[in-house]
């Protein structure tokens, strides 16, 4: 890479770090091309990106960003994964690392919060952003349904009482 290409790579990584909410750092020594291709496909399906970056260029791109704390993790053959949905990228990387010993979780950063490998595994245990949204909508709609049934119940009871009085009134009139 010449100087111009390096500057472009640093600028591109800096733009990514400014827009994303989660960065995962892995070491990928010994992964075959087929393994990396499979990992990239899975990461892309989760809406994330996986990229092998030169450590020096990534360190320069991290300057002044919220992910500044992961600089010490950039040693050896590293790769970065990032996404707007932090749980999705963590799940994919952790699941792939379980099946392939050559991908080692180093750590990551959720905003300015630096995570170690155990922190990433704990994050991967959480439900995805879409699942959390569905749970939240379910929690919000459940009380509304209950309120509607409680509000309708007295009206239904009144209608039954009036109906019973009407029947007794008809019986007395006849």
Coordinates of C-alpha atoms in Angstrom, one line a residue:
X1 CA 0.0 0.0 0.0
X2 CA 1.3 3.4 -0.8
X3 CA 0.7 6.5 1.4
X4 CA -2.5 7.5 -0.4
X5 CA -4.1 4.1 -0.1
X6 CA -3.2 4.0 3.6
X7 CA -4.8 7.4 4.2
X8 CA -7.9 6.2 2.4
X9 CA -8.0 3.0 4.5
X10 CA -7.7 5.0 7.7
X11 CA -10.4 7.4 6.7
X12 CA -12.7 4.6 5.7
X13 CA -12.2 2.8 9.1
X14 CA -12.6 6.1 11.0
X15 CA -15.9 6.7 9.2
X16 CA -17.0 3.1 10.2
X17 CA -16.0 3.7 13.8
X18 CA -17.9 6.9 13.9
X19 CA -21.2 5.3 12.7
X20 CA -21.2 1.9 14.5
X21 CA -22.1 0.9 18.0
X22 CA -20.1 -2.3 18.4
X23 CA -16.6 -3.5 17.4
X24 CA -15.3 -7.0 18.0
X25 CA -11.6 -7.9 17.8
X26 CA -10.6 -11.4 16.9
X27 CA -7.4 -13.2 16.1
X28 CA -7.6 -15.4 13.0
X29 CA -4.3 -17.2 12.7
X30 CA -4.7 -20.4 10.7
X31 CA -8.2 -19.8 9.3
X32 CA -8.5 -21.2 5.8
X33 CA -10.0 -19.2 2.9
X34 CA -13.1 -21.4 3.1
X35 CA -13.4 -20.7 6.8
X36 CA -13.1 -16.9 6.4
X37 CA -15.5 -17.0 3.5
X38 CA -18.1 -18.9 5.6
X39 CA -17.5 -16.5 8.5
X40 CA -18.0 -13.4 6.3
X41 CA -21.2 -14.9 4.8
X42 CA -22.6 -15.5 8.3
X43 CA -21.5 -12.0 9.5
X44 CA -23.1 -10.4 6.5
X45 CA -26.3 -12.3 7.0
X46 CA -26.5 -10.8 10.5
X47 CA -26.1 -7.3 9.1
X48 CA -22.5 -6.9 10.2
X49 CA -19.1 -6.5 8.6
X50 CA -15.9 -8.6 9.1
X51 CA -12.6 -7.1 7.9
X52 CA -9.0 -7.9 8.3
X53 CA -7.2 -4.6 8.9
X54 CA -3.6 -3.7 9.4
X55 CA -3.1 -3.1 13.1
X56 CA -1.3 0.2 12.6
X57 CA -3.9 1.6 10.3
X58 CA -6.7 0.5 12.6
X59 CA -4.9 2.1 15.6
X60 CA -4.7 5.4 13.6
X61 CA -8.4 5.2 12.7
X62 CA -9.3 4.6 16.4
X63 CA -7.8 7.9 17.5
X64 CA -10.5 10.2 18.9
X65 CA -13.3 7.6 18.6
X66 CA -15.4 6.0 21.4
X67 CA -13.6 2.7 20.6
X68 CA -10.2 4.0 21.7
X69 CA -9.9 1.4 24.4
X70 CA -9.5 -1.5 22.0
X71 CA -6.1 -0.3 20.8
X72 CA -4.1 -2.7 23.1
X73 CA -6.0 -5.7 21.6
X74 CA -4.6 -5.0 18.1
X75 CA -1.6 -7.3 18.3
X76 CA -0.9 -10.2 15.9
X77 CA -3.2 -11.3 13.1
X78 CA -6.4 -9.5 14.0
X79 CA -9.7 -8.9 12.3
X80 CA -12.5 -6.5 13.2
X81 CA -16.2 -7.1 13.0
X82 CA -18.7 -4.3 13.5
X83 CA -22.5 -3.7 13.3
X84 CA -25.2 -1.3 14.4
X85 CA -26.8 -4.2 16.3
X86 CA -24.3 -5.2 19.0
X87 CA -25.9 -8.5 19.9
X88 CA -26.1 -9.8 16.3
X89 CA -22.4 -9.4 15.6
X90 CA -21.4 -10.8 19.0
X91 CA -23.7 -13.9 18.5
X92 CA -22.3 -14.7 15.0
X93 CA -18.6 -14.3 16.1
X94 CA -19.1 -16.3 19.3
X95 CA -21.0 -19.1 17.6
X96 CA -18.3 -19.4 14.9
X97 CA -15.6 -19.4 17.5
X98 CA -17.3 -22.3 19.2
X99 CA -17.1 -24.4 16.1
X100 CA -13.7 -23.3 14.9
X101 CA -10.8 -23.2 17.4
X102 CA -8.6 -21.0 15.0
X103 CA -10.8 -18.0 15.5
X104 CA -10.0 -16.5 18.9
X105 CA -12.1 -13.9 20.6
X106 CA -9.8 -11.1 21.9
X107 CA -12.4 -8.6 23.0
X108 CA -14.3 -5.7 21.8
X109 CA -16.1 -2.5 22.6
X110 CA -19.7 -1.6 23.0
X111 CA -19.5 2.2 22.7
X112 CA -16.9 3.3 25.1
X113 CA -17.3 0.2 27.3
X114 CA -14.4 -2.2 26.6
X115 CA -15.3 -5.9 26.8
X116 CA -13.1 -8.9 27.1
X117 CA -13.9 -12.3 25.6
X118 CA -16.2 -13.3 28.5
X119 CA -18.0 -10.0 28.1
X120 CA -18.6 -10.8 24.4
X121 CA -19.9 -14.2 25.3
X122 CA -22.3 -12.7 27.8
X123 CA -23.4 -10.2 25.2
X124 CA -24.0 -13.0 22.7
X125 CA -26.4 -14.6 25.2
X126 CA -28.8 -11.7 25.1
X127 CA -31.7 -11.7 22.7
X128 CA -31.3 -9.8 19.4
X129 CA -32.5 -6.3 19.0
X130 CA -35.5 -7.5 17.0
X131 CA -36.4 -10.0 19.7
X132 CA -36.1 -7.3 22.4
X133 CA -38.4 -5.0 20.3
X134 CA -40.9 -7.8 20.0
X135 CA -40.9 -8.4 23.7
X136 CA -41.3 -4.7 24.4
X137 CA -44.3 -4.5 22.1
X138 CA -45.7 -7.6 23.8
X139 CA -45.3 -6.0 27.2
X140 CA -46.9 -2.7 26.0
X141 CA -49.8 -4.4 24.3
X142 CA -50.7 -6.8 27.1
X143 CA -51.7 -4.2 29.6
X144 CA -53.7 -2.4 26.9
X145 CA -55.6 -5.6 26.2
X146 CA -56.3 -6.1 29.9
X147 CA -57.5 -2.6 30.3
X148 CA -59.9 -2.9 27.4
X149 CA -61.3 -6.2 28.8
X150 CA -61.7 -4.6 32.3
X151 CA -63.4 -1.6 30.9
X152 CA -65.7 -3.7 28.8
X153 CA -66.6 -6.1 31.6
X154 CA -68.8 -3.7 33.7
X155 CA -70.7 -2.8 30.5
X156 CA -71.3 -6.4 29.7
X157 CA -72.4 -7.1 33.3
X158 CA -74.8 -4.1 33.2
X159 CA -76.2 -5.4 29.9
X160 CA -76.8 -8.8 31.5
X161 CA -78.5 -7.3 34.6
X162 CA -80.8 -5.1 32.4
X163 CA -81.6 -8.2 30.3
X164 CA -82.5 -10.1 33.4
X165 CA -84.7 -7.3 34.7
X166 CA -86.4 -7.0 31.3
X167 CA -87.2 -10.8 31.3
X168 CA -88.6 -10.5 34.8
X169 CA -90.6 -7.5 33.8
X170 CA -92.0 -9.4 30.9
X171 CA -92.9 -12.3 33.1
X172 CA -94.7 -10.1 35.6
X173 CA -96.6 -8.3 32.7
X174 CA -97.8 -11.5 31.2

